[in-house]
Every structure is written in structure tokens, then in C-alpha cells.
Amino acid sequence: MRTCLPLIALFTLSTIIHAQPANTLATQLRELDGRVIVVGKVRTPPLANMLARDVASKLRIANRADTQAWENVKTSTDWEKFRDVRLQALRASLGEFPPVPRNLKIKVTGTHEGEGYRVDNIIYETRPGLLVTANLYRPLKASTEMPGILICTSHQQPKHTGARQDMAMTWARAGCLVLVPDHLGHGERRQHPFGTATDSAPHDYHFRYDTGMQLALVGESLMGWLVWDQMRAVDVLLKEPGIDAKKIIVISEPAGGGDVAAVTAALDDRIAGVLVNNFGGPQPETAYSLPRDAEQSFEFAGSGSFESTRCLRLSARDGFMPWMIDAAIAPRRLIYYHEFYWDQDQDPVWKRLQKVYAWRDAKNNLEGLAGKGFVVGTPPENTHWIAINREIAYPLLERWFGIPNPKKEYSKQRPAEELLSLNPEIIKEYRPQPLNALLSQLGEERTKLARDKLKLLDPAKQKETLQQEWAKLLGDVVPPADPKIIGAPDIHQLGTATVERIHLSVEPGIVVPVLLLKPVQAKEKRVAIVIAVAQEGKQEFLKQRAEQIAELLAAGIAVALPDVRGTGETSLGDGRGRVSAATNLSASEFMLGQSLLGGRLRDLRSVMRYLRTRTDLDAQKLGLWGESFAPANAADRELKVPYTGGERPSSAEPLGGLLALLASLYENDMRAIYIHGGLSDYQSALQSQFVYLPHDTIVPGILKIGDLSDLANAHAPRPLWLDGMVDGHNRQVSEEILATRYETTRAAFAARKATGRLRLTAGGGEKESGARWLIGQVEDR
């Protein structure tokens, strides 16, 4: 006898039957090991070291190219051609130098006398709103034809501390004018709220990282702004009565001073001589002795780090490597200085410098000096820029510039408070602006200029222009070849889904692990596909978005989870901060004229290229899902946390959203994009002196060509949902602010009669999941 169930009971039973597989599948996905394992005899390199090996290989190629180019230099004429093209590239890489100010607005704010010298506390303006604080030491009895010495301080200490006073007093007593300015971000020019002008040095040191990234966003560089300040310091010296314009000398300290001094001297021929400290050749950390084949094996380009002045962007690509910058000072006088032990006989840079000075008939204008011991030891056996380091240069300064040899360094230091240049009256009169405020204004001006130019073009031409401009900033964005599968995919069934583990070779030495999930019921037809990408990788997708992935699969849509280089399974695993391997490799890519973001975009486009070849997937129904799993900082989270203590706020991880927008710029066949937790705009990273973005998501010069909303404009009229976006401080952006920042995007969609295809939401309050929305868009339901 048949039993008839009531209609409501039938409906409930049907719901349970259909819901159960999705719920079960979500649990299975959450527990799935997302690592891709190659079966068979095919061997692949350890994925965790893949990216580091790739970058090291490219740096070796750059070094070999430099050596080969150098070996073709045989004469002074050859050298000048070699030098000039590289100096031009160096100059262009630093940013846009403004017009030389007609009035530096120099003002003395205090004066103190000592034994045989006087010191003035001064300020001057190198850019509108940007003050330099400095100490100008002079002999008590001024004379004519006085040498001028500019002390280029380290990145660790400001102008008024320790050895800076000793050097300045010693040379002032010997008859020189000596200027000691604070570097941008240091001492009285610090760009953070920690400590005071006299005790903020540790924070100054760390906050160069944030400052460098902010300058990069507007198309500038920390080195460029430091060099500009040094050039204007030369102006200050030359305005002094009694100065000998033919005897302008730069003395640099270790720990960053040599970098800035060398670049300044290479670009400013008013400088007659320079002591370049720890820049150009072997470093204090270099393992000695150098190999006998150092001329072939030495790492002339160096490698990347958070210290942007030591790994100049484009330097490895365009050939303005540190040794070349030193050599470009010829025929002017150069002290090639090493703080500790120096393997002079094997140093390949020293050999190159000697050749250049010989070609310029200036052998007597080159000298190599060194301290003793090693960086890991303690003074005095290991000379950490102590008095004897400087005293060994006295005979040279006497021979070259006629400065009387003091024999011993004078050291009766004044209280640091006496040497401060700023006071309330000066601040009220000059109204100096925080660097981030100046950069924010500059960023807005440059973005507006770029957008005004785009407005003159039709949508197709706008997109083409954006493609070209972004490629200039990112490096190579086109996959070099069709991707190849390594080995046979590992395929097995997981409940109502099929799991494929694929090793995709996209470039020599670069493998992208892909986890491809397909609905079982799709065996006889081609199915739509959603590609989901995030910095944290496919395993985190499985852990935190299992329900949404199961929802897509239940709707008959396949899901591809790739780990682009340096993410997920291929991540370096040591953090994402200032001193991480990720930052080092990102900076190295900048040196090479590339970027990790550009490499990751190539990886994603290679995955898309591979998926289009599959007969079981419908490439005409393709969606992109850019995700971030980084928790956003609360609106009231204190952002002012020093690097040297306290728990710092979380950094954003906007890679997924960036890749989704960039892929849309270069690929035309995607149906829709869903981005959650992405970066709203780069301009927001200039709202304060703090930046909570990883180095490898920074795009140098981005605000000169637009911002992320311009990428969104180019996506119109295809569906786009930006959900739960964050700013440069990793704080969630409200719908009102998001609507303002994407005003041009709303206009672009409206112009294409696609207003309903753009969604801008703050996240958390949406009834519809990102997966459910993607289902409707890619299947056009």
C-alpha cells in the first residue's frame, strides 16, 4: 500500500535531500589537503624556495650582462658612453626633481660658540612646505677660500648626535664650513610621533620603510628626495661668504650615508670630492676572503631589501649598479671607503675604479681606505665608525684640499638640545607639512592629470592606454609561453565533486599549483568556471570559504584554486613585513624592472590560458573571485604603533582583488568579478605616515596613471561587486566613502547602461553570498 505524503512534507524532504550533499561537501572541502602532489617520476623543485631561486637567477643574469658590457669598455670614450646612458637612467628612476628654488628661505634659529668654532642651528626649504633642519659649523675666524664639507649622515642617527658633532667641530676648527643636515624622516624631520627629536633614532630607522613605499606610490623615491636635499645643501654652502666653490666635499657615514652621497656626487658635478662609505663593492656583511674569480662571480647588482636606497629600482635592468655610480664620480676625487676589513686585492669593483680613473688621467684622485675587524665584533678591534676610521682620511683631505691635518678628532660634544633648529615661532612662521600630506596632495594632482587625459579618449582607447601604462609599472604582464602540465594530474572524487591536483609550469623555474574542483554531474557537458585567488592561497580558501565553494559546485560550476608565485603552497613562510623574504624579493624584482604583482598576474593569466584549452570547461562562462582573509583593523584601532614595540595592527592582503581587476584589464572573456576585502584605492595609503600594505602590493608610480577605480572603469559593463573593501590602513571602507572613490566607475557603468551590474558594499550585511552572486552572473541566470 502506497503512502501519500502531504505537499509540505514532500517539499521539506526534497530540501533536506538537496541540502545534505552541499553541507557534506563543505565539510569535506574544509578538511581537504589542498597541497598539489605530483605523481609518477616527475620531480619538481621545492615550492617554498621556487621564487627565491627564480629571483636569484635573474639577478645573476643581470650581473653577467653588466660584466659583459663592462668588458667591452676599452677607452675613456667607451667609458663615457657606458656611463652617460646609465646616469640618465639613474636620474629618471629617482622621480621628478622640481625646479631649483630661487629662495631657500635660510634662517638661523640659534647660535653657540665653542673652542675654535661656532655652530648655527638653521632651517631651509628644499620643496614648498618641506623644511630641512641642519647645523652649520664654521671657524671662529672666517677666511677666504674655505673648503665646504657636507656630512651625509647614516640612516641610524640624526645630525646632532655623537660622531656628527665630532666630525663637524674638528673640520670647522681646521678652517672649513661644515653643514650637517637631518635626512628626511630623521631627527627633527621625523615622520612619526614616537620619542623626541633627540631620542627617536630607532623609530626613524624603521619608518624609512613606510616613507619609501609612500614616495613610490606617487612616482618618487626616497633616494630621489634625499639626493635633492643634499643638492640643496650644496646650495646652502655655496651661499656662504668665503666659501671655495672648487672645494665642496661630501663625507658620508656608514649605514646608508654612502648610498646617498655616491648618487648625489654622481649627479652633481659641483662636488669636488666624496668619501663613499660602504657602497659600491663588498659590504660589511660580505664573507671574506673574496674568491679569485670575483670579477666574474661578484654580485655587482646586490639584492633587494626594505632599504630602498640600497637597491634602487630599475638599477639591475638599466645598469646603474652601485659600482658604476661610484665610478661616475671620476675624474673628481673619490675615497672608496670600507668601515671594516677590505680584501683590496680581490675586490673587483676596486679594479674597475682604477681602470676608469686611469682612462680619465686621474689616478691620483682615487684612494681606497678601510678600517679593521668585522661587523660582528666590538670596538676598538672592530672599527664601527669610531674616531680612527675618520682620522685615516685626514692626510688625504690635506693633500687634495689643503685642509690642515688635525691628527686627532676633537670631541667635546654639546647637549643635543642645543643643536635643535625648530621652535614654536619657526613652526608658526613656516607651517611645515607632514610628508604624507605633501604626498597626498601630489598624488591627487598627478591622478587628476592622468584622468583628465583619459577623459579625452573613448572607452576602448582608455582601456588600451591603461593596459600600456600598467605594463610599464608592473613589468612583463604577458605569459611568455603556453603553460604545460608537469606529470599527470592527481584526480579523485570527493563526495559530489571531482578533485584535480595540477602542477602547471608557466615559466622556466616557476610552477603554479592548481586545485581544480568540478561537479560530478558535469561529466557530459562543459561547465562554467570560477577562478578564486588570494595571497593566503587555496588551502585558506578551503578552510574559510568551503560553504561558498560547495555552493558553486552544487550549482554545476567548477572552481579553480591556483597558488600564484609566492602565495599559498609556494609562499616563503617567514611573514610579510619589513624584513621578510617577501619584501626582499619584491624589492629585487623592482631592481630588475619587474614586480611580484606583475609575475603573479602572468601566473593567473597562464592559468586562464590553460583552463580555456580544456574541453570540459566553458571558457565563455568565466568568473573571477579575488579574496582576502586578513582581518580588517577596527575603525578605532590605534594605528600609531612603533616598529620597536607593541603589537602592530594587521596589514591588508589585497592581492586577490588586485589580480582580479588587472586580469580583467588584459582579458576580455570573463563574465564577472567578485572582490572581497580588497584595497579600495592606493591614495588612501597616504592618509597618515603609517602604511599597512605589504611591499609586494605596492605599484611604484601608480598614482601618476590613475588608481584602482580606473581599472574598475575598464571592466564596465561586465558585472563587478566590490565587497568589504579596505583602505591603506587596512580599515574597512564605508559604502558612502566607497561610492565617492568609485564615482567615475559608477559613471562608466551608467554610460554603458549597466548601472545594475555594479555593486559597492561595505560587507557583512549582504543577504546574498559572493558565490550565489557569481552563479547568477556567470550562468546569466
XYZ file of N, CA and C in Angstrom, residues 516-708:
579
model
N 41.736 21.990 -8.947
C 40.546 22.166 -9.771
C 39.431 21.279 -9.221
N 38.327 21.902 -8.844
C 37.167 21.202 -8.286
C 36.029 21.271 -9.300
N 35.493 20.100 -9.659
C 34.420 20.058 -10.650
C 33.229 19.295 -10.091
N 32.033 19.738 -10.447
C 30.844 18.982 -10.027
C 30.778 17.635 -10.745
N 30.435 16.586 -10.025
C 30.394 15.241 -10.610
C 29.359 15.164 -11.718
N 28.241 15.862 -11.534
C 27.164 15.755 -12.518
C 27.521 16.396 -13.857
N 28.717 17.004 -13.932
C 29.104 17.712 -15.144
C 29.905 16.850 -16.116
N 29.868 15.541 -15.972
C 30.713 14.677 -16.798
C 30.404 14.798 -18.282
N 29.155 15.065 -18.613
C 28.765 15.020 -20.023
C 28.640 16.398 -20.664
N 28.994 17.460 -19.931
C 28.842 18.786 -20.535
C 29.947 19.716 -20.059
N 30.127 20.794 -20.818
C 31.086 21.802 -20.423
C 30.445 22.692 -19.372
N 31.216 22.992 -18.337
C 30.645 23.748 -17.224
C 31.359 25.091 -17.088
N 30.647 26.027 -16.477
C 31.230 27.330 -16.165
C 32.328 27.155 -15.122
N 33.200 28.161 -15.012
C 34.347 28.056 -14.113
C 34.542 29.382 -13.371
N 34.813 29.293 -12.092
C 35.198 30.452 -11.284
C 36.621 30.222 -10.792
N 37.505 31.196 -11.021
C 38.880 31.135 -10.526
C 38.955 32.000 -9.274
N 39.392 31.406 -8.190
C 39.462 32.120 -6.917
C 40.921 32.235 -6.484
N 41.348 33.455 -6.147
C 42.756 33.678 -5.840
C 42.882 34.578 -4.619
N 43.893 34.301 -3.811
C 44.165 35.091 -2.610
C 45.623 34.915 -2.215
N 46.174 35.883 -1.500
C 47.536 35.774 -1.006
C 47.713 34.538 -0.137
N 46.721 34.242 0.669
C 46.838 33.122 1.603
C 46.733 31.773 0.919
N 46.219 31.751 -0.309
C 46.252 30.544 -1.111
C 45.041 29.653 -1.006
N 45.117 28.565 -1.741
C 43.965 27.675 -1.899
C 43.576 26.971 -0.609
N 44.557 26.668 0.244
C 44.227 25.969 1.480
C 43.345 26.829 2.380
N 43.628 28.119 2.415
C 42.809 29.017 3.238
C 41.425 29.187 2.631
N 41.333 29.150 1.297
C 40.021 29.159 0.651
C 39.199 27.959 1.125
N 39.812 26.796 1.119
C 39.091 25.593 1.552
C 38.666 25.700 3.004
N 39.504 26.284 3.816
C 39.231 26.379 5.243
C 38.137 27.396 5.546
N 38.196 28.552 4.890
C 37.311 29.642 5.282
C 36.140 29.881 4.333
N 36.178 29.322 3.138
C 35.088 29.546 2.184
C 34.540 28.227 1.639
N 34.595 27.198 2.436
C 34.133 25.877 1.985
C 32.658 25.904 1.590
N 31.820 26.600 2.354
C 30.381 26.624 2.048
C 30.120 27.289 0.698
N 30.822 28.382 0.431
C 30.591 29.071 -0.837
C 31.132 28.270 -2.017
N 32.267 27.603 -1.818
C 32.786 26.744 -2.888
C 31.801 25.606 -3.156
N 31.279 25.016 -2.090
C 30.285 23.942 -2.249
C 29.037 24.463 -2.953
N 28.679 25.712 -2.681
C 27.515 26.319 -3.325
C 27.735 26.435 -4.827
N 28.919 26.835 -5.232
C 29.236 26.915 -6.657
C 29.192 25.534 -7.300
N 29.781 24.552 -6.639
C 29.794 23.196 -7.188
C 28.384 22.630 -7.300
N 27.561 22.905 -6.291
C 26.187 22.413 -6.313
C 25.396 23.023 -7.460
N 25.817 24.227 -7.881
C 25.147 24.897 -8.999
C 25.715 24.459 -10.343
N 26.628 23.494 -10.325
C 27.188 22.981 -11.568
C 28.333 23.814 -12.114
N 29.010 24.584 -11.238
C 30.119 25.452 -11.657
C 31.420 24.926 -11.060
N 32.436 24.794 -11.890
C 33.752 24.355 -11.426
C 34.481 25.508 -10.739
N 35.406 25.154 -9.853
C 36.187 26.150 -9.122
C 37.670 25.801 -9.248
N 38.470 26.786 -9.703
C 39.921 26.604 -9.788
C 40.575 27.448 -8.702
N 41.447 26.811 -7.926
C 42.159 27.494 -6.851
C 43.660 27.434 -7.137
N 44.222 28.463 -7.766
C 45.659 28.457 -8.045
C 46.444 29.165 -6.940
N 47.657 28.701 -6.697
C 48.601 29.415 -5.850
C 49.626 30.084 -6.762
N 49.382 31.352 -7.105
C 50.352 32.064 -7.930
C 51.641 32.238 -7.123
N 52.728 32.539 -7.800
C 54.055 32.532 -7.169
C 54.084 33.299 -5.855
N 54.691 32.667 -4.858
C 54.851 33.311 -3.566
C 53.616 33.342 -2.706
N 52.592 32.587 -3.075
C 51.369 32.537 -2.279
C 51.059 31.089 -1.928
N 50.241 30.916 -0.894
C 49.783 29.579 -0.532
C 50.897 28.573 -0.413
N 50.805 27.541 -1.219
C 51.777 26.443 -1.188
C 53.181 26.888 -1.589
N 53.284 27.978 -2.326
C 54.588 28.462 -2.779
C 55.078 29.660 -1.972
N 54.398 29.968 -0.866
C 54.794 31.129 -0.070
C 56.111 30.861 0.640
N 56.766 31.949 1.027
C 58.081 31.854 1.636
C 58.003 31.523 3.116
N 56.875 31.802 3.728
C 56.619 31.306 5.071
C 57.288 32.028 6.219
N 57.858 33.227 5.980
C 58.519 33.917 7.099
C 57.911 35.283 7.350
N 56.655 35.438 7.059
C 55.987 36.701 7.320
C 55.923 37.572 6.084
N 55.303 38.732 6.266
C 55.054 39.630 5.139
C 55.508 41.050 5.439
N 56.272 41.235 6.513
C 56.612 42.567 6.964
C 57.897 43.120 6.391
N 58.416 44.116 7.083
C 59.548 44.906 6.606
C 60.778 44.069 6.310
N 61.121 43.124 7.167
C 62.362 42.373 6.998
C 62.108 40.953 6.497
N 60.967 40.711 5.904
C 60.630 39.376 5.420
C 61.297 39.093 4.079
N 61.402 37.813 3.758
C 61.911 37.412 2.447
C 61.001 37.921 1.337
N 59.702 38.009 1.611
C 58.766 38.516 0.605
C 59.104 39.948 0.224
N 59.423 40.775 1.209
C 59.811 42.154 0.931
C 61.125 42.204 0.166
N 62.090 41.386 0.572
C 63.381 41.360 -0.120
C 63.219 40.997 -1.593
N 62.421 39.979 -1.861
C 62.236 39.539 -3.242
C 61.445 40.562 -4.052
N 60.474 41.188 -3.410
C 59.718 42.240 -4.095
C 60.634 43.386 -4.499
N 61.521 43.802 -3.578
C 62.465 44.875 -3.886
C 63.440 44.449 -4.981
N 63.847 43.182 -4.975
C 64.734 42.684 -6.026
C 64.058 42.739 -7.390
N 62.785 42.405 -7.441
C 62.053 42.481 -8.706
C 61.988 43.926 -9.202
N 61.823 44.871 -8.290
C 61.843 46.282 -8.700
C 63.188 46.634 -9.321
N 64.288 46.139 -8.751
C 65.613 46.383 -9.318
C 65.695 45.868 -10.745
N 65.025 44.762 -11.009
C 65.066 44.101 -12.310
C 64.071 44.692 -13.308
N 63.327 45.704 -12.886
C 62.328 46.291 -13.766
C 61.050 45.490 -13.830
N 60.887 44.591 -12.876
C 59.699 43.746 -12.816
C 58.996 43.995 -11.478
N 58.020 43.177 -11.168
C 57.332 43.247 -9.879
C 56.733 41.889 -9.581
N 56.611 41.581 -8.303
C 55.930 40.327 -7.947
C 54.472 40.375 -8.386
N 53.851 41.540 -8.303
C 52.455 41.648 -8.736
C 52.346 41.338 -10.225
N 53.278 41.840 -11.029
C 53.266 41.531 -12.455
C 53.487 40.055 -12.720
N 54.409 39.429 -11.984
C 54.645 37.998 -12.137
C 53.422 37.185 -11.762
N 52.750 37.599 -10.715
C 51.540 36.887 -10.286
C 50.407 37.071 -11.290
N 50.348 38.244 -11.910
C 49.361 38.442 -12.964
C 49.648 37.510 -14.135
N 50.906 37.366 -14.524
C 51.243 36.408 -15.594
C 50.818 35.000 -15.204
N 51.047 34.638 -13.943
C 50.649 33.302 -13.482
C 49.145 33.101 -13.625
N 48.378 34.081 -13.196
C 46.924 33.962 -13.275
C 46.480 33.882 -14.735
N 47.070 34.684 -15.586
C 46.696 34.637 -16.998
C 47.102 33.302 -17.623
N 48.202 32.703 -17.144
C 48.594 31.376 -17.628
C 47.581 30.324 -17.210
N 47.093 30.430 -15.981
C 46.061 29.501 -15.516
C 44.817 29.648 -16.377
N 44.433 30.883 -16.661
C 43.262 31.108 -17.516
C 43.491 30.532 -18.907
N 44.704 30.707 -19.422
C 45.030 30.178 -20.746
C 44.904 28.650 -20.749
N 45.380 28.011 -19.688
C 45.273 26.551 -19.593
C 43.808 26.113 -19.506
N 43.025 26.763 -18.674
C 41.636 26.345 -18.486
C 40.833 26.479 -19.780
N 41.201 27.447 -20.613
C 40.489 27.617 -21.887
C 40.717 26.444 -22.828
N 41.810 25.716 -22.628
C 42.103 24.588 -23.519
C 41.314 23.341 -23.164
N 40.698 23.331 -22.018
C 40.011 22.113 -21.559
C 38.635 22.000 -22.202
N 38.331 20.818 -22.654
C 37.043 20.583 -23.319
C 35.906 20.406 -22.333
N 36.239 20.226 -21.049
C 35.184 20.036 -20.052
C 34.781 21.339 -19.383
N 35.439 22.455 -19.743
C 35.126 23.748 -19.138
C 34.673 24.715 -20.220
N 33.725 25.561 -19.875
C 33.195 26.552 -20.802
C 33.883 27.884 -20.517
N 34.902 28.226 -21.303
C 35.683 29.442 -21.085
C 34.866 30.698 -21.334
N 33.716 30.570 -21.978
C 32.862 31.734 -22.183
C 32.059 32.071 -20.934
N 32.118 31.197 -19.950
C 31.425 31.426 -18.678
C 32.454 31.402 -17.549
N 33.240 32.462 -17.492
C 34.363 32.535 -16.564
C 34.160 33.686 -15.581
N 34.304 33.372 -14.313
C 34.220 34.390 -13.281
C 35.492 34.429 -12.460
N 35.816 35.592 -11.897
C 36.990 35.745 -11.037
C 36.553 36.149 -9.638
N 37.205 35.541 -8.668
C 36.903 35.818 -7.261
C 38.228 36.186 -6.588
N 38.378 37.459 -6.239
C 39.566 37.914 -5.520
C 39.247 38.064 -4.054
N 39.987 37.362 -3.221
C 39.636 37.274 -1.797
C 40.807 37.710 -0.916
N 40.489 38.191 0.273
C 41.480 38.423 1.325
C 40.954 37.836 2.617
N 41.829 37.136 3.314
C 41.452 36.557 4.602
C 42.093 37.308 5.771
N 42.730 38.436 5.480
C 43.342 39.232 6.548
C 42.253 39.970 7.312
N 42.219 39.866 8.623
C 41.199 40.599 9.387
C 41.441 42.099 9.285
N 40.365 42.835 9.043
C 40.494 44.293 8.943
C 40.701 44.897 10.320
N 41.426 46.008 10.367
C 41.584 46.741 11.625
C 40.297 47.485 11.946
N 39.937 47.495 13.212
C 38.738 48.210 13.628
C 38.907 49.700 13.368
N 37.783 50.382 13.191
C 37.823 51.811 12.894
C 38.531 52.596 13.991
N 38.433 52.118 15.244
C 39.070 52.817 16.359
C 40.414 52.204 16.744
N 40.956 51.323 15.906
C 42.247 50.708 16.203
C 43.338 51.760 16.178
N 44.175 51.768 17.194
C 45.289 52.708 17.243
C 46.322 52.311 16.199
N 46.547 53.203 15.252
C 47.500 52.922 14.180
C 48.919 53.330 14.549
N 49.049 54.182 15.543
C 50.356 54.724 15.908
C 51.096 53.754 16.828
N 51.561 52.685 16.236
C 52.294 51.669 16.990
C 53.709 51.607 16.441
N 54.718 51.779 17.287
C 56.103 51.791 16.787
C 56.543 50.428 16.309
N 57.537 50.434 15.412
C 58.117 49.179 14.958
C 58.856 48.470 16.084
N 59.319 49.251 17.052
C 60.216 48.694 18.065
C 59.493 48.203 19.302
N 58.203 48.170 19.306
C 57.491 47.659 20.473
C 55.998 47.689 20.253
N 55.276 46.816 20.941
C 53.834 46.778 20.818
C 53.383 45.905 19.669
N 52.128 45.526 19.713
C 51.546 44.691 18.654
C 51.027 45.594 17.546
N 51.645 45.473 16.382
C 51.250 46.334 15.278
C 49.915 45.893 14.676
N 49.156 46.840 14.155
C 47.890 46.489 13.505
C 48.114 45.533 12.339
N 47.044 44.857 11.961
C 47.130 43.903 10.856
C 47.352 44.635 9.541
N 48.112 44.007 8.678
C 48.305 44.533 7.331
C 47.246 43.951 6.415
N 46.827 44.749 5.455
C 45.892 44.242 4.446
C 46.596 43.219 3.562
N 45.829 42.379 2.918
C 46.353 41.429 1.935
C 45.475 41.519 0.690
N 45.666 42.568 -0.090
C 44.733 42.841 -1.198
C 45.074 42.171 -2.520
N 46.001 41.207 -2.507
C 46.462 40.640 -3.772
C 45.327 40.088 -4.617
N 44.410 39.331 -4.012
C 43.341 38.698 -4.781
C 42.545 39.704 -5.590
N 42.156 40.804 -4.940
C 41.391 41.826 -5.638
C 42.191 42.525 -6.715
N 43.468 42.800 -6.428
C 44.324 43.445 -7.427
C 44.446 42.583 -8.677
N 44.675 41.279 -8.470
C 44.817 40.383 -9.619
C 43.522 40.274 -10.409
N 42.394 40.278 -9.724
C 41.118 40.180 -10.429
C 40.907 41.387 -11.337
N 41.169 42.583 -10.810
C 40.995 43.791 -11.621
C 41.999 43.853 -12.759
N 43.231 43.459 -12.487
C 44.252 43.508 -13.534
C 43.984 42.461 -14.611
N 43.554 41.283 -14.205
C 43.224 40.265 -15.203
C 42.096 40.756 -16.108
N 41.131 41.440 -15.528
C 40.025 41.980 -16.315
C 40.515 43.024 -17.314
N 41.568 43.776 -16.927
C 42.107 44.796 -17.825
C 42.687 44.160 -19.086
N 43.321 42.993 -18.923
C 44.026 42.379 -20.054
C 43.273 41.214 -20.699
N 42.246 40.690 -20.038
C 41.478 39.561 -20.574
C 40.031 40.000 -20.754
N 39.471 39.675 -21.899
C 38.140 40.185 -22.225
C 37.020 39.169 -22.053
N 37.356 37.923 -21.692
C 36.327 36.885 -21.749
C 35.752 36.509 -20.393
N 35.954 37.307 -19.366
C 35.367 36.944 -18.078
C 33.993 37.577 -17.942
N 33.109 36.829 -17.346
C 31.731 37.281 -17.201
C 31.568 38.262 -16.041
N 32.264 37.986 -14.925
C 32.011 38.782 -13.722
C 33.209 38.698 -12.776
N 33.307 39.710 -11.904
C 34.340 39.740 -10.867
C 33.687 40.019 -9.517
N 34.063 39.201 -8.551
C 33.673 39.449 -7.160
C 34.946 39.628 -6.339
N 35.047 40.740 -5.625
C 36.219 41.025 -4.790
C 35.759 41.267 -3.369
N 36.384 40.558 -2.458
C 36.073 40.754 -1.040
C 37.359 41.083 -0.285
N 37.323 42.154 0.510
C 38.472 42.515 1.330
C 39.610 43.143 0.555
N 39.346 43.593 -0.667
C 40.398 44.181 -1.488
C 40.721 45.613 -1.089
N 41.748 46.156 -1.704
C 42.158 47.538 -1.451
C 41.243 48.480 -2.225
N 40.699 49.464 -1.538
C 39.794 50.401 -2.197
C 40.555 51.320 -3.144
N 41.710 51.827 -2.689
C 42.483 52.763 -3.504
C 43.859 52.949 -2.889
N 44.832 53.243 -3.723
C 46.192 53.488 -3.247
C 46.330 54.869 -2.601
N 45.530 55.822 -3.033
C 45.600 57.161 -2.448
C 45.400 57.121 -0.938
N 44.594 56.174 -0.468
C 44.311 56.091 0.974
C 45.535 55.700 1.792
N 46.574 55.175 1.149
C 47.799 54.830 1.868
C 48.596 56.069 2.237
N 48.139 57.245 1.813
C 48.829 58.496 2.120
C 48.089 59.311 3.169
N 47.081 58.719 3.811
C 46.274 59.450 4.784
C 47.043 59.759 6.063
N 48.035 58.973 6.377
C 48.870 59.224 7.551
C 50.275 58.753 7.235
N 51.167 58.839 8.207
C 52.539 58.380 7.989
C 52.666 56.872 8.119
N 51.573 56.182 8.394
C 51.595 54.734 8.571
C 51.024 54.047 7.334
N 51.652 52.956 6.940
C 51.188 52.174 5.797
C 51.030 50.732 6.247
N 49.863 50.181 6.030
C 49.610 48.790 6.395
C 49.260 47.982 5.144
N 50.208 48.023 4.206
C 50.143 47.232 2.981
C 51.459 46.494 2.821
N 51.448 45.265 2.309
C 52.706 44.563 2.043
C 53.464 45.218 0.893
N 54.776 45.121 0.946
C 55.627 45.728 -0.076
C 55.278 45.218 -1.468
N 54.938 43.930 -1.586
C 54.717 43.363 -2.923
C 53.360 43.718 -3.516
N 52.576 44.536 -2.821
C 51.346 45.065 -3.423
C 51.493 46.533 -3.804
N 52.659 47.114 -3.521
C 52.924 48.498 -3.909
C 53.265 48.549 -5.402
N 52.693 49.513 -6.093
C 52.972 49.703 -7.520
C 53.636 51.072 -7.678
N 54.950 51.138 -7.856
C 55.627 52.425 -7.982
C 55.079 53.241 -9.150
N 54.655 54.458 -8.850
C 54.151 55.338 -9.891
C 52.683 55.188 -10.202
N 51.952 54.381 -9.445
C 50.558 54.112 -9.770
C 49.720 55.381 -9.818
N 49.960 56.318 -8.889
C 49.105 57.498 -8.831
C 49.415 58.498 -9.946
N 50.411 58.201 -10.771
C 50.677 59.023 -11.946
C 49.838 58.568 -13.145
N 49.230 57.379 -13.046
C 48.423 56.893 -14.167
C 46.968 56.676 -13.769
N 46.647 56.912 -12.504
C 45.289 56.714 -12.029
C 45.271 55.985 -10.709
N 44.213 55.234 -10.466
C 44.096 54.447 -9.243
C 43.236 53.235 -9.559
N 42.862 52.487 -8.549
C 42.160 51.230 -8.794
C 40.768 51.442 -9.381
